[in-house]
Protein backbone atom coordinates (compact mmCIF):
# COMPACT_ATOMS: atom_id res chain seq x y z
CA UNK A 1 0.00 0.00 0.00
CA UNK A 2 1.11 3.59 -0.60
CA UNK A 3 2.86 5.60 2.13
CA UNK A 4 -0.03 8.10 2.30
CA UNK A 5 -2.40 5.25 3.15
CA UNK A 6 -0.38 4.45 6.28
CA UNK A 7 0.03 8.09 7.29
CA UNK A 8 -3.74 8.44 7.75
CA UNK A 9 -6.10 6.84 10.22
CA UNK A 10 -9.75 5.75 10.14
CA UNK A 11 -10.90 9.23 11.23
CA UNK A 12 -9.07 10.83 8.29
CA UNK A 13 -10.57 8.36 5.81
CA UNK A 14 -14.06 8.90 7.20
CA UNK A 15 -13.70 12.68 7.02
CA UNK A 16 -12.52 12.49 3.40
CA UNK A 17 -15.50 10.27 2.45
CA UNK A 18 -17.98 12.70 4.03
CA UNK A 19 -16.30 15.74 2.42
CA UNK A 20 -16.31 14.14 -1.03
CA UNK A 21 -19.99 13.22 -0.72
CA UNK A 22 -20.83 16.84 0.03
CA UNK A 23 -18.60 18.17 -2.77
CA UNK A 24 -20.27 15.90 -5.31
CA UNK A 25 -23.71 17.21 -4.36
CA UNK A 26 -25.09 14.33 -2.32
CA UNK A 27 -27.51 15.55 0.33
CA UNK A 28 -26.70 12.94 2.96
CA UNK A 29 -23.90 10.44 3.57
CA UNK A 30 -23.90 7.65 6.16
CA UNK A 31 -21.57 4.77 6.87
CA UNK A 32 -22.18 1.24 8.14
CA UNK A 33 -19.99 -1.79 8.69
CA UNK A 34 -20.04 -4.26 5.78
CA UNK A 35 -21.55 -7.34 7.38
CA UNK A 36 -24.17 -10.03 6.79
CA UNK A 37 -27.72 -8.63 7.08
CA UNK A 38 -28.93 -11.24 9.53
CA UNK A 39 -32.27 -9.58 10.34
CA UNK A 40 -33.17 -9.16 6.67
CA UNK A 41 -32.53 -12.76 5.59
CA UNK A 42 -35.83 -14.28 6.86
CA UNK A 43 -37.84 -11.22 5.74
CA UNK A 44 -36.50 -11.38 2.19
CA UNK A 45 -36.98 -15.14 2.01
CA UNK A 46 -40.61 -14.85 3.17
CA UNK A 47 -41.33 -11.98 0.74
CA UNK A 48 -40.01 -14.04 -2.17
CA UNK A 49 -41.83 -17.20 -1.09
CA UNK A 50 -45.11 -15.29 -1.07
CA UNK A 51 -44.38 -14.15 -4.66
CA UNK A 52 -44.58 -10.45 -3.80
CA UNK A 53 -41.96 -9.78 -6.47
CA UNK A 54 -44.45 -10.61 -9.25
CA UNK A 55 -42.63 -10.92 -12.59
CA UNK A 56 -39.50 -9.24 -11.17
CA UNK A 57 -37.54 -12.49 -11.43
CA UNK A 58 -34.25 -10.67 -10.83
CA UNK A 59 -35.31 -10.25 -7.18
CA UNK A 60 -34.90 -14.02 -6.75
CA UNK A 61 -31.34 -13.99 -8.05
CA UNK A 62 -28.17 -13.60 -5.97
CA UNK A 63 -29.94 -14.11 -2.62
CA UNK A 64 -26.63 -14.41 -0.74
CA UNK A 65 -25.17 -11.32 -2.42
CA UNK A 66 -28.16 -9.24 -1.37
CA UNK A 67 -27.45 -10.05 2.25
CA UNK A 68 -23.66 -10.12 2.33
CA UNK A 69 -21.65 -7.23 0.79
CA UNK A 70 -18.40 -9.21 1.05
CA UNK A 71 -19.76 -11.48 -1.68
CA UNK A 72 -20.09 -8.44 -3.96
CA UNK A 73 -16.78 -6.89 -2.95
CA UNK A 74 -14.21 -9.33 -1.53
CA UNK A 75 -12.60 -7.83 1.55
CA UNK A 76 -15.39 -5.25 1.98
CA UNK A 77 -15.27 -3.45 5.30
CA UNK A 78 -17.58 -0.45 4.88
CA UNK A 79 -20.80 0.48 3.12
CA UNK A 80 -21.16 4.19 2.32
CA UNK A 81 -24.81 5.13 1.72
CA UNK A 82 -25.67 8.31 -0.17
CA UNK A 83 -28.92 10.19 -0.73
CA UNK A 84 -29.56 12.52 -3.65
CA UNK A 85 -32.72 14.64 -3.60
CA UNK A 86 -34.96 14.58 -6.69
CA UNK A 87 -37.98 16.53 -5.41
CA UNK A 88 -38.93 18.88 -8.28
CA UNK A 89 -40.01 22.49 -8.19
CA UNK A 90 -42.02 21.98 -11.40
CA UNK A 91 -45.31 20.15 -11.85
CA UNK A 92 -47.07 18.77 -14.90
CA UNK A 93 -49.28 21.65 -15.99
CA UNK A 94 -52.32 19.72 -17.25
CA UNK A 95 -54.00 18.13 -14.23
CA UNK A 96 -55.94 15.80 -16.56
CA UNK A 97 -52.80 14.49 -18.32
CA UNK A 98 -51.32 11.05 -17.57
CA UNK A 99 -48.87 11.38 -14.70
CA UNK A 100 -45.28 10.20 -14.49
CA UNK A 101 -43.36 9.74 -11.26
CA UNK A 102 -41.27 12.71 -10.13
CA UNK A 103 -38.07 10.71 -10.23
CA UNK A 104 -38.43 10.37 -14.03
CA UNK A 105 -38.82 14.08 -14.85
CA UNK A 106 -35.17 14.59 -15.81
CA UNK A 107 -32.21 12.53 -16.95
CA UNK A 108 -32.13 8.89 -15.87
CA UNK A 109 -30.79 8.86 -12.32
CA UNK A 110 -28.67 5.77 -13.02
CA UNK A 111 -26.59 7.79 -15.49
CA UNK A 112 -26.36 10.91 -13.31
CA UNK A 113 -25.40 9.11 -10.09
CA UNK A 114 -23.00 6.64 -11.75
CA UNK A 115 -20.99 9.62 -13.03
CA UNK A 116 -20.79 11.03 -9.52
CA UNK A 117 -19.86 7.66 -7.98
CA UNK A 118 -17.06 7.01 -10.47
CA UNK A 119 -15.61 10.43 -9.62
CA UNK A 120 -16.11 9.62 -5.93
CA UNK A 121 -13.97 6.44 -6.14
CA UNK A 122 -11.33 8.24 -8.21
CA UNK A 123 -11.05 11.06 -5.64
CA UNK A 124 -10.82 8.60 -2.73
CA UNK A 125 -7.94 6.86 -4.48
CA UNK A 126 -6.22 10.21 -5.07
CA UNK A 127 -6.66 11.40 -1.48
CA UNK A 128 -6.34 8.16 0.49
CA UNK A 129 -4.35 5.86 -1.81
CA UNK A 130 -4.59 4.03 -5.10
CA UNK A 131 -4.98 0.76 -3.20
CA UNK A 132 -8.48 1.74 -2.01
CA UNK A 133 -10.78 -0.76 -3.68
CA UNK A 134 -14.53 -1.06 -3.99
CA UNK A 135 -17.58 -0.93 -6.21
CA UNK A 136 -20.33 1.60 -6.79
CA UNK A 137 -24.03 0.79 -6.88
CA UNK A 138 -27.19 2.66 -7.80
CA UNK A 139 -30.29 0.47 -7.98
CA UNK A 140 -28.66 -1.85 -10.51
CA UNK A 141 -27.19 -4.74 -8.51
CA UNK A 142 -28.31 -7.01 -5.66
CA UNK A 143 -27.82 -4.42 -2.91
CA UNK A 144 -30.50 -3.75 -0.28
CA UNK A 145 -30.06 0.00 -0.48
CA UNK A 146 -32.81 1.04 1.94
CA UNK A 147 -31.54 -1.36 4.60
CA UNK A 148 -28.00 -0.01 4.33
CA UNK A 149 -29.22 3.60 4.36
CA UNK A 150 -31.22 2.83 7.51
CA UNK A 151 -28.23 1.13 9.19
CA UNK A 152 -26.07 4.16 8.41
CA UNK A 153 -28.45 6.58 10.11
CA UNK A 154 -29.90 8.32 7.03
CA UNK A 155 -33.49 7.61 8.04
CA UNK A 156 -35.96 4.85 8.73
CA UNK A 157 -37.94 2.64 6.37
CA UNK A 158 -41.55 3.83 6.51
CA UNK A 159 -44.76 1.83 6.36
CA UNK A 160 -44.73 2.31 2.57
CA UNK A 161 -41.23 0.69 2.49
CA UNK A 162 -39.49 3.89 1.32
CA UNK A 163 -36.66 5.44 3.29
CA UNK A 164 -37.75 8.57 5.20
CA UNK A 165 -35.29 11.21 6.35
CA UNK A 166 -36.55 13.26 9.30
CA UNK A 167 -35.17 16.53 7.91
CA UNK A 168 -36.08 16.12 4.24
CA UNK A 169 -38.71 13.43 3.62
CA UNK A 170 -38.42 10.57 1.14
CA UNK A 171 -37.90 11.91 -2.39
CA UNK A 172 -34.34 10.64 -2.64
CA UNK A 173 -32.30 8.30 -4.80
CA UNK A 174 -30.11 5.95 -2.78
CA UNK A 175 -26.62 4.91 -3.88
CA UNK A 176 -23.76 2.99 -2.28
CA UNK A 177 -20.02 2.61 -2.29
CA UNK A 178 -18.87 -0.72 -0.88
CA UNK A 179 -15.23 -0.21 0.11
CA UNK A 180 -12.41 -2.38 1.39
CA UNK A 181 -11.26 0.18 3.96
CA UNK A 182 -12.51 0.52 7.51
CA UNK A 183 -14.48 3.68 8.30
CA UNK A 184 -16.24 4.96 11.42
CA UNK A 185 -19.86 3.76 11.20
CA UNK A 186 -22.82 6.02 11.94
CA UNK A 187 -25.69 5.06 14.25
CA UNK A 188 -29.18 4.12 13.10
CA UNK A 189 -32.08 6.43 13.97
CA UNK A 190 -35.52 5.56 15.33
CA UNK A 191 -38.80 5.01 13.48
CA UNK A 192 -41.01 8.11 13.44
CA UNK A 193 -44.05 6.83 11.55
CA UNK A 194 -45.94 6.47 14.82
CA UNK A 195 -49.61 5.60 14.41
CA UNK A 196 -49.89 7.26 10.98
CA UNK A 197 -51.43 5.10 8.24
CA UNK A 198 -51.86 7.74 5.49
CA UNK A 199 -49.78 5.80 2.95
CA UNK A 200 -51.66 2.56 3.60
CA UNK A 201 -55.04 4.28 3.40
CA UNK A 202 -54.17 6.15 0.19
CA UNK A 203 -52.82 3.24 -1.89
CA UNK A 204 -55.55 2.59 -4.50
CA UNK A 205 -54.42 -0.96 -5.30
CA UNK A 206 -53.93 -2.00 -1.65
CA UNK A 207 -50.30 -2.82 -2.37
CA UNK A 208 -49.26 -1.98 1.22
CA UNK A 209 -50.69 -5.21 2.62
CA UNK A 210 -49.50 -4.46 6.17
CA UNK A 211 -47.38 -1.76 7.80
CA UNK A 212 -43.85 -2.01 6.36
CA UNK A 213 -44.89 -4.74 3.90
CA UNK A 214 -45.48 -3.95 0.22
CA UNK A 215 -46.73 -6.57 -2.23
CA UNK A 216 -44.67 -5.45 -5.23
CA UNK A 217 -46.96 -7.33 -7.61
CA UNK A 218 -49.87 -5.03 -6.66
CA UNK A 219 -48.04 -1.71 -6.92
CA UNK A 220 -48.93 0.79 -9.68
CA UNK A 221 -45.20 1.25 -10.33
CA UNK A 222 -44.92 -2.49 -10.96
CA UNK A 223 -47.90 -2.54 -13.31
CA UNK A 224 -46.72 0.46 -15.32
CA UNK A 225 -42.99 -0.36 -15.50
CA UNK A 226 -42.09 -3.95 -14.67
CA UNK A 227 -45.11 -5.88 -15.95
CA UNK A 228 -44.54 -6.88 -19.57
CA UNK A 229 -47.98 -8.28 -20.45
CA UNK A 230 -51.47 -6.86 -20.13
CA UNK A 231 -52.46 -5.05 -16.95
CA UNK A 232 -55.12 -7.15 -15.14
CA UNK A 233 -58.61 -5.86 -15.92
CA UNK A 234 -59.55 -5.89 -12.22
CA UNK A 235 -57.14 -2.97 -11.72
CA UNK A 236 -59.17 -0.66 -14.00
CA UNK A 237 -60.23 2.54 -12.32
CA UNK A 238 -57.54 2.30 -9.62
CA UNK A 239 -54.52 4.01 -11.17
CA UNK A 240 -55.57 7.63 -10.52
CA UNK A 241 -54.04 8.66 -13.86
CA UNK A 242 -50.53 7.29 -13.25
CA UNK A 243 -48.92 6.19 -16.52
CA UNK A 244 -45.34 5.66 -15.32
CA UNK A 245 -44.60 4.90 -11.69
CA UNK A 246 -46.61 6.27 -8.78
CA UNK A 247 -45.95 8.82 -6.01
CA UNK A 248 -49.20 8.47 -4.04
CA UNK A 249 -47.75 6.92 -0.88
CA UNK A 250 -45.00 9.55 -0.77
CA UNK A 251 -47.25 12.49 -1.68
CA UNK A 252 -49.52 11.80 1.31
CA UNK A 253 -46.66 11.22 3.78
CA UNK A 254 -46.56 14.04 6.39
CA UNK A 255 -42.75 13.92 6.46
CA UNK A 256 -42.64 15.15 2.86
CA UNK A 257 -43.83 18.57 3.96
CA UNK A 258 -40.09 19.05 4.61
CA UNK A 259 -39.15 18.24 0.98
CA UNK A 260 -37.26 21.02 -0.77
CA UNK A 261 -36.55 21.34 -4.52
CA UNK A 262 -33.41 19.56 -5.69
CA UNK A 263 -30.31 21.38 -6.90
CA UNK A 264 -29.31 18.92 -9.64
CA UNK A 265 -29.55 20.41 -13.13
CA UNK A 266 -29.63 16.97 -14.75
CA UNK A 267 -32.95 16.28 -13.02
CA UNK A 268 -34.67 19.36 -14.44
CA UNK A 269 -37.55 18.38 -16.75
CA UNK A 270 -37.93 19.69 -20.27
CA UNK A 271 -40.49 22.43 -20.68
CA UNK A 272 -42.23 20.34 -23.36
CA UNK A 273 -42.76 17.47 -20.92
CA UNK A 274 -44.30 19.67 -18.26
CA UNK A 275 -46.61 21.37 -20.76
CA UNK A 276 -47.93 18.22 -22.45
CA UNK A 277 -51.72 18.08 -22.63
CA UNK A 278 -53.84 14.99 -22.08
CA UNK A 279 -54.57 14.72 -25.81
CA UNK A 280 -50.86 14.95 -26.67
CA UNK A 281 -50.10 12.07 -24.31
CA UNK A 282 -52.87 9.97 -25.82
CA UNK A 283 -51.61 10.66 -29.36
CA UNK A 284 -47.89 10.36 -28.62
CA UNK A 285 -45.85 8.89 -31.48
CA UNK A 286 -42.71 6.79 -31.20
CA UNK A 287 -40.69 9.68 -32.65
CA UNK A 288 -41.92 12.06 -29.93
CA UNK A 289 -41.38 9.36 -27.28
CA UNK A 290 -37.74 8.84 -28.34
CA UNK A 291 -37.09 12.58 -28.43
CA UNK A 292 -38.86 13.44 -25.18
CA UNK A 293 -37.44 10.55 -23.15
CA UNK A 294 -34.03 10.27 -24.82
CA UNK A 295 -32.11 10.09 -21.53
CA UNK A 296 -35.08 9.42 -19.25
CA UNK A 297 -35.92 6.47 -16.99
CA UNK A 298 -39.29 6.39 -18.82
CA UNK A 299 -37.49 4.52 -21.61
CA UNK A 300 -37.57 1.47 -19.30
CA UNK A 301 -41.21 0.87 -20.14
CA UNK A 302 -40.55 1.36 -23.88
CA UNK A 303 -42.93 3.11 -26.27
CA UNK A 304 -45.43 0.26 -26.46
CA UNK A 305 -45.45 -0.08 -22.68
CA UNK A 306 -46.22 3.60 -22.19
CA UNK A 307 -48.97 3.44 -24.83
CA UNK A 308 -50.44 0.41 -23.04
CA UNK A 309 -50.47 2.33 -19.76
CA UNK A 310 -52.07 5.43 -21.33
CA UNK A 311 -54.78 3.32 -22.97
CA UNK A 312 -55.43 1.57 -19.67
CA UNK A 313 -55.93 4.74 -17.64
CA UNK A 314 -57.92 6.37 -20.45
CA UNK A 315 -60.63 3.79 -19.76
CA UNK A 316 -60.67 4.56 -16.02
Coordinates of C-alpha atoms in Angstrom, one line a residue:
X1 CA 0.0 0.0 0.0
X2 CA 1.1 3.6 -0.6
X3 CA 2.9 5.6 2.1
X4 CA 0.0 8.1 2.3
X5 CA -2.4 5.3 3.2
X6 CA -0.4 4.4 6.3
X7 CA 0.0 8.1 7.3
X8 CA -3.7 8.4 7.8
X9 CA -6.1 6.8 10.2
X10 CA -9.8 5.7 10.1
X11 CA -10.9 9.2 11.2
X12 CA -9.1 10.8 8.3
X13 CA -10.6 8.4 5.8
X14 CA -14.1 8.9 7.2
X15 CA -13.7 12.7 7.0
X16 CA -12.5 12.5 3.4
X17 CA -15.5 10.3 2.4
X18 CA -18.0 12.7 4.0
X19 CA -16.3 15.7 2.4
X20 CA -16.3 14.1 -1.0
X21 CA -20.0 13.2 -0.7
X22 CA -20.8 16.8 0.0
X23 CA -18.6 18.2 -2.8
X24 CA -20.3 15.9 -5.3
X25 CA -23.7 17.2 -4.4
X26 CA -25.1 14.3 -2.3
X27 CA -27.5 15.5 0.3
X28 CA -26.7 12.9 3.0
X29 CA -23.9 10.4 3.6
X30 CA -23.9 7.7 6.2
X31 CA -21.6 4.8 6.9
X32 CA -22.2 1.2 8.1
X33 CA -20.0 -1.8 8.7
X34 CA -20.0 -4.3 5.8
X35 CA -21.5 -7.3 7.4
X36 CA -24.2 -10.0 6.8
X37 CA -27.7 -8.6 7.1
X38 CA -28.9 -11.2 9.5
X39 CA -32.3 -9.6 10.3
X40 CA -33.2 -9.2 6.7
X41 CA -32.5 -12.8 5.6
X42 CA -35.8 -14.3 6.9
X43 CA -37.8 -11.2 5.7
X44 CA -36.5 -11.4 2.2
X45 CA -37.0 -15.1 2.0
X46 CA -40.6 -14.8 3.2
X47 CA -41.3 -12.0 0.7
X48 CA -40.0 -14.0 -2.2
X49 CA -41.8 -17.2 -1.1
X50 CA -45.1 -15.3 -1.1
X51 CA -44.4 -14.1 -4.7
X52 CA -44.6 -10.4 -3.8
X53 CA -42.0 -9.8 -6.5
X54 CA -44.5 -10.6 -9.3
X55 CA -42.6 -10.9 -12.6
X56 CA -39.5 -9.2 -11.2
X57 CA -37.5 -12.5 -11.4
X58 CA -34.2 -10.7 -10.8
X59 CA -35.3 -10.2 -7.2
X60 CA -34.9 -14.0 -6.8
X61 CA -31.3 -14.0 -8.1
X62 CA -28.2 -13.6 -6.0
X63 CA -29.9 -14.1 -2.6
X64 CA -26.6 -14.4 -0.7
X65 CA -25.2 -11.3 -2.4
X66 CA -28.2 -9.2 -1.4
X67 CA -27.5 -10.0 2.2
X68 CA -23.7 -10.1 2.3
X69 CA -21.6 -7.2 0.8
X70 CA -18.4 -9.2 1.1
X71 CA -19.8 -11.5 -1.7
X72 CA -20.1 -8.4 -4.0
X73 CA -16.8 -6.9 -3.0
X74 CA -14.2 -9.3 -1.5
X75 CA -12.6 -7.8 1.5
X76 CA -15.4 -5.3 2.0
X77 CA -15.3 -3.5 5.3
X78 CA -17.6 -0.4 4.9
X79 CA -20.8 0.5 3.1
X80 CA -21.2 4.2 2.3
X81 CA -24.8 5.1 1.7
X82 CA -25.7 8.3 -0.2
X83 CA -28.9 10.2 -0.7
X84 CA -29.6 12.5 -3.7
X85 CA -32.7 14.6 -3.6
X86 CA -35.0 14.6 -6.7
X87 CA -38.0 16.5 -5.4
X88 CA -38.9 18.9 -8.3
X89 CA -40.0 22.5 -8.2
X90 CA -42.0 22.0 -11.4
X91 CA -45.3 20.1 -11.8
X92 CA -47.1 18.8 -14.9
X93 CA -49.3 21.7 -16.0
X94 CA -52.3 19.7 -17.3
X95 CA -54.0 18.1 -14.2
X96 CA -55.9 15.8 -16.6
X97 CA -52.8 14.5 -18.3
X98 CA -51.3 11.1 -17.6
X99 CA -48.9 11.4 -14.7
X100 CA -45.3 10.2 -14.5
X101 CA -43.4 9.7 -11.3
X102 CA -41.3 12.7 -10.1
X103 CA -38.1 10.7 -10.2
X104 CA -38.4 10.4 -14.0
X105 CA -38.8 14.1 -14.8
X106 CA -35.2 14.6 -15.8
X107 CA -32.2 12.5 -16.9
X108 CA -32.1 8.9 -15.9
X109 CA -30.8 8.9 -12.3
X110 CA -28.7 5.8 -13.0
X111 CA -26.6 7.8 -15.5
X112 CA -26.4 10.9 -13.3
X113 CA -25.4 9.1 -10.1
X114 CA -23.0 6.6 -11.7
X115 CA -21.0 9.6 -13.0
X116 CA -20.8 11.0 -9.5
X117 CA -19.9 7.7 -8.0
X118 CA -17.1 7.0 -10.5
X119 CA -15.6 10.4 -9.6
X120 CA -16.1 9.6 -5.9
X121 CA -14.0 6.4 -6.1
X122 CA -11.3 8.2 -8.2
X123 CA -11.1 11.1 -5.6
X124 CA -10.8 8.6 -2.7
X125 CA -7.9 6.9 -4.5
X126 CA -6.2 10.2 -5.1
X127 CA -6.7 11.4 -1.5
X128 CA -6.3 8.2 0.5
X129 CA -4.4 5.9 -1.8
X130 CA -4.6 4.0 -5.1
X131 CA -5.0 0.8 -3.2
X132 CA -8.5 1.7 -2.0
X133 CA -10.8 -0.8 -3.7
X134 CA -14.5 -1.1 -4.0
X135 CA -17.6 -0.9 -6.2
X136 CA -20.3 1.6 -6.8
X137 CA -24.0 0.8 -6.9
X138 CA -27.2 2.7 -7.8
X139 CA -30.3 0.5 -8.0
X140 CA -28.7 -1.9 -10.5
X141 CA -27.2 -4.7 -8.5
X142 CA -28.3 -7.0 -5.7
X143 CA -27.8 -4.4 -2.9
X144 CA -30.5 -3.8 -0.3
X145 CA -30.1 0.0 -0.5
X146 CA -32.8 1.0 1.9
X147 CA -31.5 -1.4 4.6
X148 CA -28.0 0.0 4.3
X149 CA -29.2 3.6 4.4
X150 CA -31.2 2.8 7.5
X151 CA -28.2 1.1 9.2
X152 CA -26.1 4.2 8.4
X153 CA -28.5 6.6 10.1
X154 CA -29.9 8.3 7.0
X155 CA -33.5 7.6 8.0
X156 CA -36.0 4.8 8.7
X157 CA -37.9 2.6 6.4
X158 CA -41.6 3.8 6.5
X159 CA -44.8 1.8 6.4
X160 CA -44.7 2.3 2.6
X161 CA -41.2 0.7 2.5
X162 CA -39.5 3.9 1.3
X163 CA -36.7 5.4 3.3
X164 CA -37.7 8.6 5.2
X165 CA -35.3 11.2 6.4
X166 CA -36.5 13.3 9.3
X167 CA -35.2 16.5 7.9
X168 CA -36.1 16.1 4.2
X169 CA -38.7 13.4 3.6
X170 CA -38.4 10.6 1.1
X171 CA -37.9 11.9 -2.4
X172 CA -34.3 10.6 -2.6
X173 CA -32.3 8.3 -4.8
X174 CA -30.1 6.0 -2.8
X175 CA -26.6 4.9 -3.9
X176 CA -23.8 3.0 -2.3
X177 CA -20.0 2.6 -2.3
X178 CA -18.9 -0.7 -0.9
X179 CA -15.2 -0.2 0.1
X180 CA -12.4 -2.4 1.4
X181 CA -11.3 0.2 4.0
X182 CA -12.5 0.5 7.5
X183 CA -14.5 3.7 8.3
X184 CA -16.2 5.0 11.4
X185 CA -19.9 3.8 11.2
X186 CA -22.8 6.0 11.9
X187 CA -25.7 5.1 14.3
X188 CA -29.2 4.1 13.1
X189 CA -32.1 6.4 14.0
X190 CA -35.5 5.6 15.3
X191 CA -38.8 5.0 13.5
X192 CA -41.0 8.1 13.4
X193 CA -44.0 6.8 11.5
X194 CA -45.9 6.5 14.8
X195 CA -49.6 5.6 14.4
X196 CA -49.9 7.3 11.0
X197 CA -51.4 5.1 8.2
X198 CA -51.9 7.7 5.5
X199 CA -49.8 5.8 2.9
X200 CA -51.7 2.6 3.6
X201 CA -55.0 4.3 3.4
X202 CA -54.2 6.1 0.2
X203 CA -52.8 3.2 -1.9
X204 CA -55.5 2.6 -4.5
X205 CA -54.4 -1.0 -5.3
X206 CA -53.9 -2.0 -1.6
X207 CA -50.3 -2.8 -2.4
X208 CA -49.3 -2.0 1.2
X209 CA -50.7 -5.2 2.6
X210 CA -49.5 -4.5 6.2
X211 CA -47.4 -1.8 7.8
X212 CA -43.8 -2.0 6.4
X213 CA -44.9 -4.7 3.9
X214 CA -45.5 -4.0 0.2
X215 CA -46.7 -6.6 -2.2
X216 CA -44.7 -5.4 -5.2
X217 CA -47.0 -7.3 -7.6
X218 CA -49.9 -5.0 -6.7
X219 CA -48.0 -1.7 -6.9
X220 CA -48.9 0.8 -9.7
X221 CA -45.2 1.2 -10.3
X222 CA -44.9 -2.5 -11.0
X223 CA -47.9 -2.5 -13.3
X224 CA -46.7 0.5 -15.3
X225 CA -43.0 -0.4 -15.5
X226 CA -42.1 -4.0 -14.7
X227 CA -45.1 -5.9 -16.0
X228 CA -44.5 -6.9 -19.6
X229 CA -48.0 -8.3 -20.5
X230 CA -51.5 -6.9 -20.1
X231 CA -52.5 -5.0 -16.9
X232 CA -55.1 -7.1 -15.1
X233 CA -58.6 -5.9 -15.9
X234 CA -59.5 -5.9 -12.2
X235 CA -57.1 -3.0 -11.7
X236 CA -59.2 -0.7 -14.0
X237 CA -60.2 2.5 -12.3
X238 CA -57.5 2.3 -9.6
X239 CA -54.5 4.0 -11.2
X240 CA -55.6 7.6 -10.5
X241 CA -54.0 8.7 -13.9
X242 CA -50.5 7.3 -13.2
X243 CA -48.9 6.2 -16.5
X244 CA -45.3 5.7 -15.3
X245 CA -44.6 4.9 -11.7
X246 CA -46.6 6.3 -8.8
X247 CA -46.0 8.8 -6.0
X248 CA -49.2 8.5 -4.0
X249 CA -47.8 6.9 -0.9
X250 CA -45.0 9.5 -0.8
X251 CA -47.2 12.5 -1.7
X252 CA -49.5 11.8 1.3
X253 CA -46.7 11.2 3.8
X254 CA -46.6 14.0 6.4
X255 CA -42.8 13.9 6.5
X256 CA -42.6 15.2 2.9
X257 CA -43.8 18.6 4.0
X258 CA -40.1 19.0 4.6
X259 CA -39.2 18.2 1.0
X260 CA -37.3 21.0 -0.8
X261 CA -36.6 21.3 -4.5
X262 CA -33.4 19.6 -5.7
X263 CA -30.3 21.4 -6.9
X264 CA -29.3 18.9 -9.6
X265 CA -29.6 20.4 -13.1
X266 CA -29.6 17.0 -14.8
X267 CA -33.0 16.3 -13.0
X268 CA -34.7 19.4 -14.4
X269 CA -37.5 18.4 -16.7
X270 CA -37.9 19.7 -20.3
X271 CA -40.5 22.4 -20.7
X272 CA -42.2 20.3 -23.4
X273 CA -42.8 17.5 -20.9
X274 CA -44.3 19.7 -18.3
X275 CA -46.6 21.4 -20.8
X276 CA -47.9 18.2 -22.5
X277 CA -51.7 18.1 -22.6
X278 CA -53.8 15.0 -22.1
X279 CA -54.6 14.7 -25.8
X280 CA -50.9 14.9 -26.7
X281 CA -50.1 12.1 -24.3
X282 CA -52.9 10.0 -25.8
X283 CA -51.6 10.7 -29.4
X284 CA -47.9 10.4 -28.6
X285 CA -45.8 8.9 -31.5
X286 CA -42.7 6.8 -31.2
X287 CA -40.7 9.7 -32.7
X288 CA -41.9 12.1 -29.9
X289 CA -41.4 9.4 -27.3
X290 CA -37.7 8.8 -28.3
X291 CA -37.1 12.6 -28.4
X292 CA -38.9 13.4 -25.2
X293 CA -37.4 10.6 -23.2
X294 CA -34.0 10.3 -24.8
X295 CA -32.1 10.1 -21.5
X296 CA -35.1 9.4 -19.2
X297 CA -35.9 6.5 -17.0
X298 CA -39.3 6.4 -18.8
X299 CA -37.5 4.5 -21.6
X300 CA -37.6 1.5 -19.3
X301 CA -41.2 0.9 -20.1
X302 CA -40.5 1.4 -23.9
X303 CA -42.9 3.1 -26.3
X304 CA -45.4 0.3 -26.5
X305 CA -45.4 -0.1 -22.7
X306 CA -46.2 3.6 -22.2
X307 CA -49.0 3.4 -24.8
X308 CA -50.4 0.4 -23.0
X309 CA -50.5 2.3 -19.8
X310 CA -52.1 5.4 -21.3
X311 CA -54.8 3.3 -23.0
X312 CA -55.4 1.6 -19.7
X313 CA -55.9 4.7 -17.6
X314 CA -57.9 6.4 -20.5
X315 CA -60.6 3.8 -19.8
X316 CA -60.7 4.6 -16.0

